[in-house]
Amino acid sequence: MQPDATSAVDTIATEVFAALGGTRQIAPFSSRPRGLALDDAYRVTAALETKRKARGETAVGRKIGFTNRTIWAEYGVNAPNWGYITDRSVRALSTASTLPLAPFAEPRIEPEILFALARAPAPDMDERALSGCIDWIAHGYEIVQSIFPQWKFALADTVACNGMHGALLIGPRHPFAPRAEEWRHELANFDIALYRNGALADRGHAANVLGSPLTALRHLVGLLAADSVNPPLAAGEIVSTGTLTRALPVAPGETWHTELSGIPLDGIRLAFA
């Protein structure tokens, strides 16, 4: 990168870091005179990770966003993104059944499938080989947010703000290896219903997530293989594979829950304060 481009990336990362920390919104970088290229946006991702490390935060995995192709037109994007998840943004639902929304800008809820990796995957792996890298599987919620008003942005903007990540709430974990073949089949075929205060809010299907959460994981491995500034996935990382339904706005006082069919994963419940 040229020195002026490096300086621009650092400036954007500083602005995003402050906006996320202060729960405030800013104009999309894509709408500014200089604009923002996707490659530079992933350099911002790396710069943000450096800033989080400097304040004592530890990355524990990645989130994949916009894997649900049924919502691309709604947000004006045409490809998935990814961001880091950290020891400050991830928690177990068993210990955090209520989540305060004050730290998030225009928060939305996304029901997702999560994997933890027992070993590092390789970009040439097919899905059967890739599934051999998985330690456990869980159902969880990602809370996403937009530092750009009214969720208006370009794909590069979403990358520059760490994939819109706010928080990740993890439900019960299930070992993958003992029934790997069954999981692979179910991960391409299950259904999910999402409820707000007991009323159906949306339905989703495994195929919404690039065909399967396993396919989404494989896509991320490929993205990272072509990334010159961010590291590939490593053993021990948690990966959240993207929303199975639409990403829906949430508000204090609401309680959300899911019901899954076609896969032996527990439905989960989360209240907002």
PDB file of C-alpha atoms in Angstrom:
ATOM      1  CA  MET A   1       0.000   0.000   0.000  1.00  0.00           C
ATOM      2  CA  GLN A   2       1.074   3.571  -0.610  1.00  0.00           C
ATOM      3  CA  PRO A   3       1.710   5.703   2.511  1.00  0.00           C
ATOM      4  CA  ASP A   4      -1.387   7.844   1.869  1.00  0.00           C
ATOM      5  CA  ALA A   5      -3.542   4.705   1.539  1.00  0.00           C
ATOM      6  CA  THR A   6      -2.140   3.343   4.806  1.00  0.00           C
ATOM      7  CA  SER A   7      -2.924   6.642   6.488  1.00  0.00           C
ATOM      8  CA  ALA A   8      -6.490   6.557   5.110  1.00  0.00           C
ATOM      9  CA  VAL A   9      -7.033   3.042   6.467  1.00  0.00           C
ATOM     10  CA  ASP A  10      -5.756   4.087   9.893  1.00  0.00           C
ATOM     11  CA  THR A  11      -8.015   7.147   9.873  1.00  0.00           C
ATOM     12  CA  ILE A  12     -11.072   5.059   8.998  1.00  0.00           C
ATOM     13  CA  ALA A  13     -10.216   2.466  11.661  1.00  0.00           C
ATOM     14  CA  THR A  14      -9.896   5.196  14.294  1.00  0.00           C
ATOM     15  CA  GLU A  15     -13.279   6.664  13.311  1.00  0.00           C
ATOM     16  CA  VAL A  16     -14.998   3.257  13.315  1.00  0.00           C
ATOM     17  CA  PHE A  17     -13.428   2.299  16.641  1.00  0.00           C
ATOM     18  CA  ALA A  18     -14.727   5.498  18.230  1.00  0.00           C
ATOM     19  CA  ALA A  19     -18.205   5.086  16.713  1.00  0.00           C
ATOM     20  CA  LEU A  20     -18.520   1.506  17.927  1.00  0.00           C
ATOM     21  CA  GLY A  21     -17.268   2.429  21.381  1.00  0.00           C
ATOM     22  CA  GLY A  22     -19.559   5.428  21.648  1.00  0.00           C
ATOM     23  CA  THR A  23     -22.666   3.828  20.096  1.00  0.00           C
ATOM     24  CA  ARG A  24     -22.919   6.604  17.561  1.00  0.00           C
ATOM     25  CA  GLN A  25     -23.546   6.642  13.837  1.00  0.00           C
ATOM     26  CA  ILE A  26     -21.497   8.096  10.995  1.00  0.00           C
ATOM     27  CA  ALA A  27     -21.806   8.607   7.251  1.00  0.00           C
ATOM     28  CA  PRO A  28     -20.885   5.559   5.156  1.00  0.00           C
ATOM     29  CA  PHE A  29     -17.354   5.732   3.809  1.00  0.00           C
ATOM     30  CA  SER A  30     -18.626   4.689   0.388  1.00  0.00           C
ATOM     31  CA  SER A  31     -20.622   7.932   0.214  1.00  0.00           C
ATOM     32  CA  ARG A  32     -17.602  10.156   0.888  1.00  0.00           C
ATOM     33  CA  PRO A  33     -15.424  11.736  -1.828  1.00  0.00           C
ATOM     34  CA  ARG A  34     -12.577   9.232  -1.401  1.00  0.00           C
ATOM     35  CA  GLY A  35     -14.895   6.200  -1.243  1.00  0.00           C
ATOM     36  CA  LEU A  36     -13.731   2.837   0.131  1.00  0.00           C
ATOM     37  CA  ALA A  37     -12.481  -0.192  -1.808  1.00  0.00           C
ATOM     38  CA  LEU A  38     -13.252  -3.669  -0.487  1.00  0.00           C
ATOM     39  CA  ASP A  39      -9.579  -4.612  -0.159  1.00  0.00           C
ATOM     40  CA  ASP A  40      -8.941  -1.514   1.920  1.00  0.00           C
ATOM     41  CA  ALA A  41     -12.002  -2.304   4.040  1.00  0.00           C
ATOM     42  CA  TYR A  42     -10.406  -5.612   5.072  1.00  0.00           C
ATOM     43  CA  ARG A  43      -7.258  -3.669   5.969  1.00  0.00           C
ATOM     44  CA  VAL A  44      -9.507  -1.643   8.270  1.00  0.00           C
ATOM     45  CA  THR A  45     -10.703  -4.955   9.737  1.00  0.00           C
ATOM     46  CA  ALA A  46      -7.103  -5.817  10.598  1.00  0.00           C
ATOM     47  CA  ALA A  47      -6.429  -2.349  12.019  1.00  0.00           C
ATOM     48  CA  LEU A  48      -9.524  -2.601  14.244  1.00  0.00           C
ATOM     49  CA  GLU A  49      -8.311  -5.969  15.527  1.00  0.00           C
ATOM     50  CA  THR A  50      -4.991  -4.355  16.470  1.00  0.00           C
ATOM     51  CA  LYS A  51      -6.854  -1.660  18.405  1.00  0.00           C
ATOM     52  CA  ARG A  52      -8.953  -4.241  20.258  1.00  0.00           C
ATOM     53  CA  LYS A  53      -5.833  -6.193  21.206  1.00  0.00           C
ATOM     54  CA  ALA A  54      -4.247  -3.011  22.531  1.00  0.00           C
ATOM     55  CA  ARG A  55      -7.100  -2.581  25.016  1.00  0.00           C
ATOM     56  CA  GLY A  56      -6.850  -6.194  26.189  1.00  0.00           C
ATOM     57  CA  GLU A  57      -9.520  -7.800  24.011  1.00  0.00           C
ATOM     58  CA  THR A  58      -8.866 -11.241  22.512  1.00  0.00           C
ATOM     59  CA  ALA A  59     -10.287 -12.547  19.244  1.00  0.00           C
ATOM     60  CA  VAL A  60     -11.965 -15.947  19.686  1.00  0.00           C
ATOM     61  CA  GLY A  61     -13.330 -16.478  16.177  1.00  0.00           C
ATOM     62  CA  ARG A  62     -15.142 -14.957  13.208  1.00  0.00           C
ATOM     63  CA  LYS A  63     -18.663 -14.096  12.157  1.00  0.00           C
ATOM     64  CA  ILE A  64     -19.819 -14.402   8.570  1.00  0.00           C
ATOM     65  CA  GLY A  65     -22.387 -11.889   7.406  1.00  0.00           C
ATOM     66  CA  PHE A  66     -24.733 -11.669   4.424  1.00  0.00           C
ATOM     67  CA  THR A  67     -24.585 -15.402   3.763  1.00  0.00           C
ATOM     68  CA  ASN A  68     -28.381 -15.292   3.471  1.00  0.00           C
ATOM     69  CA  ARG A  69     -28.815 -14.430  -0.188  1.00  0.00           C
ATOM     70  CA  THR A  70     -32.547 -13.790   0.267  1.00  0.00           C
ATOM     71  CA  ILE A  71     -31.735 -10.489   2.024  1.00  0.00           C
ATOM     72  CA  TRP A  72     -29.074  -9.148  -0.372  1.00  0.00           C
ATOM     73  CA  ALA A  73     -31.532  -6.955  -2.268  1.00  0.00           C
ATOM     74  CA  GLU A  74     -32.867  -5.489   1.002  1.00  0.00           C
ATOM     75  CA  TYR A  75     -29.402  -4.257   1.987  1.00  0.00           C
ATOM     76  CA  GLY A  76     -27.942  -3.559  -1.441  1.00  0.00           C
ATOM     77  CA  VAL A  77     -25.093  -6.084  -1.148  1.00  0.00           C
ATOM     78  CA  ASN A  78     -24.091  -8.967  -3.405  1.00  0.00           C
ATOM     79  CA  ALA A  79     -21.608 -11.014  -1.375  1.00  0.00           C
ATOM     80  CA  PRO A  80     -20.908 -12.173   2.194  1.00  0.00           C
ATOM     81  CA  ASN A  81     -18.563 -10.380   4.582  1.00  0.00           C
ATOM     82  CA  TRP A  82     -16.833 -11.395   7.801  1.00  0.00           C
ATOM     83  CA  GLY A  83     -15.583  -9.881  11.050  1.00  0.00           C
ATOM     84  CA  TYR A  84     -13.911 -10.880  14.298  1.00  0.00           C
ATOM     85  CA  ILE A  85     -15.718 -12.005  17.451  1.00  0.00           C
ATOM     86  CA  THR A  86     -13.972 -11.509  20.787  1.00  0.00           C
ATOM     87  CA  ASP A  87     -13.985 -12.511  24.414  1.00  0.00           C
ATOM     88  CA  ARG A  88     -15.977  -9.331  25.121  1.00  0.00           C
ATOM     89  CA  SER A  89     -18.648  -9.893  22.472  1.00  0.00           C
ATOM     90  CA  VAL A  90     -19.266 -13.630  22.985  1.00  0.00           C
ATOM     91  CA  ARG A  91     -21.194 -15.151  25.875  1.00  0.00           C
ATOM     92  CA  ALA A  92     -23.159 -18.286  26.675  1.00  0.00           C
ATOM     93  CA  LEU A  93     -26.951 -18.042  26.777  1.00  0.00           C
ATOM     94  CA  SER A  94     -26.865 -20.128  29.953  1.00  0.00           C
ATOM     95  CA  THR A  95     -25.226 -17.189  31.731  1.00  0.00           C
ATOM     96  CA  ALA A  96     -26.684 -14.283  29.722  1.00  0.00           C
ATOM     97  CA  SER A  97     -30.385 -14.861  29.071  1.00  0.00           C
ATOM     98  CA  THR A  98     -31.027 -11.086  29.057  1.00  0.00           C
ATOM     99  CA  LEU A  99     -28.985  -8.684  26.927  1.00  0.00           C
ATOM    100  CA  PRO A 100     -28.931  -4.877  27.379  1.00  0.00           C
ATOM    101  CA  LEU A 101     -29.272  -3.115  24.039  1.00  0.00           C
ATOM    102  CA  ALA A 102     -27.822   0.260  25.043  1.00  0.00           C
ATOM    103  CA  PRO A 103     -24.316  -0.527  23.667  1.00  0.00           C
ATOM    104  CA  PHE A 104     -25.600  -1.182  20.124  1.00  0.00           C
ATOM    105  CA  ALA A 105     -26.647   1.136  17.277  1.00  0.00           C
ATOM    106  CA  GLU A 106     -29.910   0.072  15.583  1.00  0.00           C
ATOM    107  CA  PRO A 107     -29.536  -3.548  16.759  1.00  0.00           C
ATOM    108  CA  ARG A 108     -31.041  -6.513  14.945  1.00  0.00           C
ATOM    109  CA  ILE A 109     -31.242 -10.217  15.802  1.00  0.00           C
ATOM    110  CA  GLU A 110     -29.962 -13.079  13.653  1.00  0.00           C
ATOM    111  CA  PRO A 111     -30.505 -16.782  14.485  1.00  0.00           C
ATOM    112  CA  GLU A 112     -27.450 -18.714  13.319  1.00  0.00           C
ATOM    113  CA  ILE A 113     -25.543 -21.993  13.373  1.00  0.00           C
ATOM    114  CA  LEU A 114     -22.155 -21.892  15.120  1.00  0.00           C
ATOM    115  CA  PHE A 115     -19.144 -24.150  14.791  1.00  0.00           C
ATOM    116  CA  ALA A 116     -16.010 -24.458  16.919  1.00  0.00           C
ATOM    117  CA  LEU A 117     -12.904 -25.731  15.196  1.00  0.00           C
ATOM    118  CA  ALA A 118     -10.813 -28.595  16.556  1.00  0.00           C
ATOM    119  CA  ARG A 119      -8.183 -28.053  13.858  1.00  0.00           C
ATOM    120  CA  ALA A 120      -7.384 -25.495  11.181  1.00  0.00           C
ATOM    121  CA  PRO A 121      -9.196 -26.047   7.862  1.00  0.00           C
ATOM    122  CA  ALA A 122      -7.444 -25.898   4.483  1.00  0.00           C
ATOM    123  CA  PRO A 123      -8.864 -24.033   1.465  1.00  0.00           C
ATOM    124  CA  ASP A 124      -8.793 -27.157  -0.743  1.00  0.00           C
ATOM    125  CA  MET A 125     -11.069 -29.163   1.585  1.00  0.00           C
ATOM    126  CA  ASP A 126     -14.501 -30.277   0.421  1.00  0.00           C
ATOM    127  CA  GLU A 127     -17.355 -30.129   2.917  1.00  0.00           C
ATOM    128  CA  ARG A 128     -16.838 -33.681   4.148  1.00  0.00           C
ATOM    129  CA  ALA A 129     -13.180 -32.988   4.932  1.00  0.00           C
ATOM    130  CA  LEU A 130     -14.061 -29.589   6.367  1.00  0.00           C
ATOM    131  CA  SER A 131     -16.596 -31.140   8.739  1.00  0.00           C
ATOM    132  CA  GLY A 132     -13.744 -33.231  10.151  1.00  0.00           C
ATOM    133  CA  CYS A 133     -12.258 -29.989  11.522  1.00  0.00           C
ATOM    134  CA  ILE A 134     -15.335 -29.212  13.646  1.00  0.00           C
ATOM    135  CA  ASP A 135     -15.260 -29.776  17.393  1.00  0.00           C
ATOM    136  CA  TRP A 136     -18.805 -28.765  18.326  1.00  0.00           C
ATOM    137  CA  ILE A 137     -21.958 -27.281  16.819  1.00  0.00           C
ATOM    138  CA  ALA A 138     -24.501 -24.963  18.464  1.00  0.00           C
ATOM    139  CA  HIS A 139     -27.427 -22.717  17.678  1.00  0.00           C
ATOM    140  CA  GLY A 140     -27.024 -19.096  18.692  1.00  0.00           C
ATOM    141  CA  TYR A 141     -28.012 -15.489  18.127  1.00  0.00           C
ATOM    142  CA  GLU A 142     -25.817 -12.830  16.672  1.00  0.00           C
ATOM    143  CA  ILE A 143     -26.790  -9.262  17.500  1.00  0.00           C
ATOM    144  CA  VAL A 144     -25.744  -7.061  14.619  1.00  0.00           C
ATOM    145  CA  GLN A 145     -25.686  -3.289  14.534  1.00  0.00           C
ATOM    146  CA  SER A 146     -25.222  -0.446  12.068  1.00  0.00           C
ATOM    147  CA  ILE A 147     -23.034   2.565  12.751  1.00  0.00           C
ATOM    148  CA  PHE A 148     -24.459   3.837   9.446  1.00  0.00           C
ATOM    149  CA  PRO A 149     -27.917   5.449   9.844  1.00  0.00           C
ATOM    150  CA  GLN A 150     -30.985   3.465   8.762  1.00  0.00           C
ATOM    151  CA  TRP A 151     -28.850   0.489   7.677  1.00  0.00           C
ATOM    152  CA  LYS A 152     -27.808   2.229   4.466  1.00  0.00           C
ATOM    153  CA  PHE A 153     -24.334   1.283   3.259  1.00  0.00           C
ATOM    154  CA  ALA A 154     -22.210  -0.512   0.664  1.00  0.00           C
ATOM    155  CA  LEU A 155     -20.549  -3.875   1.241  1.00  0.00           C
ATOM    156  CA  ALA A 156     -17.166  -2.247   1.924  1.00  0.00           C
ATOM    157  CA  ASP A 157     -18.726  -0.160   4.711  1.00  0.00           C
ATOM    158  CA  THR A 158     -19.996  -3.296   6.442  1.00  0.00           C
ATOM    159  CA  VAL A 159     -16.547  -4.858   6.261  1.00  0.00           C
ATOM    160  CA  ALA A 160     -14.923  -1.726   7.701  1.00  0.00           C
ATOM    161  CA  CYS A 161     -17.121  -1.887  10.813  1.00  0.00           C
ATOM    162  CA  ASN A 162     -16.176  -5.510  11.590  1.00  0.00           C
ATOM    163  CA  GLY A 163     -19.029  -7.126   9.706  1.00  0.00           C
ATOM    164  CA  MET A 164     -21.696  -5.246  11.707  1.00  0.00           C
ATOM    165  CA  HIS A 165     -20.939  -7.481  14.707  1.00  0.00           C
ATOM    166  CA  GLY A 166     -22.358  -6.558  18.101  1.00  0.00           C
ATOM    167  CA  ALA A 167     -22.639  -9.691  20.247  1.00  0.00           C
ATOM    168  CA  LEU A 168     -22.849 -13.469  19.927  1.00  0.00           C
ATOM    169  CA  LEU A 169     -24.997 -15.538  22.311  1.00  0.00           C
ATOM    170  CA  ILE A 170     -24.243 -19.271  22.225  1.00  0.00           C
ATOM    171  CA  GLY A 171     -26.795 -21.978  23.023  1.00  0.00           C
ATOM    172  CA  PRO A 172     -26.074 -25.564  24.126  1.00  0.00           C
ATOM    173  CA  ARG A 173     -23.031 -27.117  22.434  1.00  0.00           C
ATOM    174  CA  HIS A 174     -23.125 -30.562  20.822  1.00  0.00           C
ATOM    175  CA  PRO A 175     -20.108 -32.703  19.819  1.00  0.00           C
ATOM    176  CA  PHE A 176     -19.827 -32.944  16.041  1.00  0.00           C
ATOM    177  CA  ALA A 177     -17.674 -36.015  15.362  1.00  0.00           C
ATOM    178  CA  PRO A 178     -19.922 -38.757  16.892  1.00  0.00           C
ATOM    179  CA  ARG A 179     -22.648 -38.081  14.317  1.00  0.00           C
ATOM    180  CA  ALA A 180     -20.780 -36.148  11.617  1.00  0.00           C
ATOM    181  CA  GLU A 181     -22.606 -37.768   8.701  1.00  0.00           C
ATOM    182  CA  GLU A 182     -26.014 -37.010  10.213  1.00  0.00           C
ATOM    183  CA  TRP A 183     -25.013 -33.400  10.942  1.00  0.00           C
ATOM    184  CA  ARG A 184     -23.876 -32.889   7.326  1.00  0.00           C
ATOM    185  CA  HIS A 185     -27.225 -34.051   5.984  1.00  0.00           C
ATOM    186  CA  GLU A 186     -29.277 -32.086   8.526  1.00  0.00           C
ATOM    187  CA  LEU A 187     -27.271 -28.885   8.043  1.00  0.00           C
ATOM    188  CA  ALA A 188     -28.501 -28.704   4.451  1.00  0.00           C
ATOM    189  CA  ASN A 189     -32.150 -29.491   5.182  1.00  0.00           C
ATOM    190  CA  PHE A 190     -33.448 -28.096   8.487  1.00  0.00           C
ATOM    191  CA  ASP A 191     -36.053 -25.390   9.093  1.00  0.00           C
ATOM    192  CA  ILE A 192     -36.254 -22.666  11.737  1.00  0.00           C
ATOM    193  CA  ALA A 193     -39.006 -20.416  13.087  1.00  0.00           C
ATOM    194  CA  LEU A 194     -38.214 -17.154  14.894  1.00  0.00           C
ATOM    195  CA  TYR A 195     -40.684 -15.689  17.406  1.00  0.00           C
ATOM    196  CA  ARG A 196     -40.994 -12.237  18.980  1.00  0.00           C
ATOM    197  CA  ASN A 197     -42.976 -12.184  22.249  1.00  0.00           C
ATOM    198  CA  GLY A 198     -44.567 -15.498  21.267  1.00  0.00           C
ATOM    199  CA  ALA A 199     -45.680 -14.357  17.804  1.00  0.00           C
ATOM    200  CA  LEU A 200     -44.077 -15.727  14.642  1.00  0.00           C
ATOM    201  CA  ALA A 201     -41.692 -13.128  13.218  1.00  0.00           C
ATOM    202  CA  ASP A 202     -40.044 -15.079  10.391  1.00  0.00           C
ATOM    203  CA  ARG A 203     -39.174 -18.509   9.064  1.00  0.00           C
ATOM    204  CA  GLY A 204     -35.902 -19.706   7.553  1.00  0.00           C
ATOM    205  CA  HIS A 205     -34.265 -22.722   6.003  1.00  0.00           C
ATOM    206  CA  ALA A 206     -30.756 -24.135   6.000  1.00  0.00           C
ATOM    207  CA  ALA A 207     -30.414 -23.454   2.279  1.00  0.00           C
ATOM    208  CA  ASN A 208     -30.737 -19.703   2.905  1.00  0.00           C
ATOM    209  CA  VAL A 209     -27.131 -19.687   4.176  1.00  0.00           C
ATOM    210  CA  LEU A 210     -25.284 -20.173   0.878  1.00  0.00           C
ATOM    211  CA  GLY A 211     -26.957 -23.598   0.670  1.00  0.00           C
ATOM    212  CA  SER A 212     -25.809 -24.802   4.103  1.00  0.00           C
ATOM    213  CA  PRO A 213     -23.913 -23.466   7.141  1.00  0.00           C
ATOM    214  CA  LEU A 214     -21.093 -25.844   6.141  1.00  0.00           C
ATOM    215  CA  THR A 215     -20.963 -24.182   2.726  1.00  0.00           C
ATOM    216  CA  ALA A 216     -20.765 -20.814   4.469  1.00  0.00           C
ATOM    217  CA  LEU A 217     -17.823 -22.037   6.543  1.00  0.00           C
ATOM    218  CA  ARG A 218     -16.080 -23.254   3.402  1.00  0.00           C
ATOM    219  CA  HIS A 219     -16.688 -19.862   1.780  1.00  0.00           C
ATOM    220  CA  LEU A 220     -15.006 -18.116   4.708  1.00  0.00           C
ATOM    221  CA  VAL A 221     -11.987 -20.426   4.463  1.00  0.00           C
ATOM    222  CA  GLY A 222     -11.664 -19.411   0.820  1.00  0.00           C
ATOM    223  CA  LEU A 223     -12.001 -15.700   1.552  1.00  0.00           C
ATOM    224  CA  LEU A 224      -9.274 -15.863   4.167  1.00  0.00           C
ATOM    225  CA  ALA A 225      -6.970 -17.833   1.875  1.00  0.00           C
ATOM    226  CA  ALA A 226      -6.997 -14.819  -0.467  1.00  0.00           C
ATOM    227  CA  ASP A 227      -6.587 -12.256   2.364  1.00  0.00           C
ATOM    228  CA  SER A 228      -3.090 -10.813   2.675  1.00  0.00           C
ATOM    229  CA  VAL A 229      -3.616  -8.965   5.961  1.00  0.00           C
ATOM    230  CA  ASN A 230      -5.908 -11.120   8.130  1.00  0.00           C
ATOM    231  CA  PRO A 231      -4.936 -14.630   9.318  1.00  0.00           C
ATOM    232  CA  PRO A 232      -6.651 -17.884   8.294  1.00  0.00           C
ATOM    233  CA  LEU A 233      -8.884 -19.768  10.696  1.00  0.00           C
ATOM    234  CA  ALA A 234      -7.081 -21.599  13.492  1.00  0.00           C
ATOM    235  CA  ALA A 235      -7.908 -24.444  15.864  1.00  0.00           C
ATOM    236  CA  GLY A 236     -10.098 -23.269  18.718  1.00  0.00           C
ATOM    237  CA  GLU A 237     -11.897 -20.535  16.785  1.00  0.00           C
ATOM    238  CA  ILE A 238     -15.683 -20.175  16.866  1.00  0.00           C
ATOM    239  CA  VAL A 239     -17.412 -19.366  13.571  1.00  0.00           C
ATOM    240  CA  SER A 240     -20.944 -17.995  13.320  1.00  0.00           C
ATOM    241  CA  THR A 241     -22.216 -18.791   9.835  1.00  0.00           C
ATOM    242  CA  GLY A 242     -24.863 -16.138   9.127  1.00  0.00           C
ATOM    243  CA  THR A 243     -28.536 -15.504   9.662  1.00  0.00           C
ATOM    244  CA  LEU A 244     -31.077 -18.138   8.707  1.00  0.00           C
ATOM    245  CA  THR A 245     -33.930 -15.618   8.655  1.00  0.00           C
ATOM    246  CA  ARG A 246     -34.162 -11.914   7.959  1.00  0.00           C
ATOM    247  CA  ALA A 247     -32.240  -9.733  10.407  1.00  0.00           C
ATOM    248  CA  LEU A 248     -35.033  -8.151  12.445  1.00  0.00           C
ATOM    249  CA  PRO A 249     -34.937  -5.037  14.672  1.00  0.00           C
ATOM    250  CA  VAL A 250     -35.068  -5.646  18.427  1.00  0.00           C
ATOM    251  CA  ALA A 251     -36.126  -3.432  21.335  1.00  0.00           C
ATOM    252  CA  PRO A 252     -35.906  -3.474  25.140  1.00  0.00           C
ATOM    253  CA  GLY A 253     -38.667  -5.502  26.778  1.00  0.00           C
ATOM    254  CA  GLU A 254     -38.911  -8.043  23.959  1.00  0.00           C
ATOM    255  CA  THR A 255     -38.296 -11.778  24.311  1.00  0.00           C
ATOM    256  CA  TRP A 256     -37.309 -13.828  21.274  1.00  0.00           C
ATOM    257  CA  HIS A 257     -37.160 -17.580  20.812  1.00  0.00           C
ATOM    258  CA  THR A 258     -36.594 -20.119  18.054  1.00  0.00           C
ATOM    259  CA  GLU A 259     -37.901 -23.548  17.130  1.00  0.00           C
ATOM    260  CA  LEU A 260     -35.887 -25.834  14.823  1.00  0.00           C
ATOM    261  CA  SER A 261     -37.036 -28.904  12.926  1.00  0.00           C
ATOM    262  CA  GLY A 262     -34.998 -31.445  11.021  1.00  0.00           C
ATOM    263  CA  ILE A 263     -31.913 -31.057  13.181  1.00  0.00           C
ATOM    264  CA  PRO A 264     -31.373 -32.022  16.872  1.00  0.00           C
ATOM    265  CA  LEU A 265     -30.446 -28.541  18.102  1.00  0.00           C
ATOM    266  CA  ASP A 266     -32.240 -26.835  20.973  1.00  0.00           C
ATOM    267  CA  GLY A 267     -34.401 -23.795  20.366  1.00  0.00           C
ATOM    268  CA  ILE A 268     -33.063 -20.785  22.242  1.00  0.00           C
ATOM    269  CA  ARG A 269     -34.556 -17.806  24.068  1.00  0.00           C
ATOM    270  CA  LEU A 270     -33.209 -14.303  24.664  1.00  0.00           C
ATOM    271  CA  ALA A 271     -34.725 -11.263  26.369  1.00  0.00           C
ATOM    272  CA  PHE A 272     -33.664  -7.676  25.774  1.00  0.00           C
ATOM    273  CA  ALA A 273     -33.327  -4.875  28.321  1.00  0.00           C
TER     274      ALA A 273
END
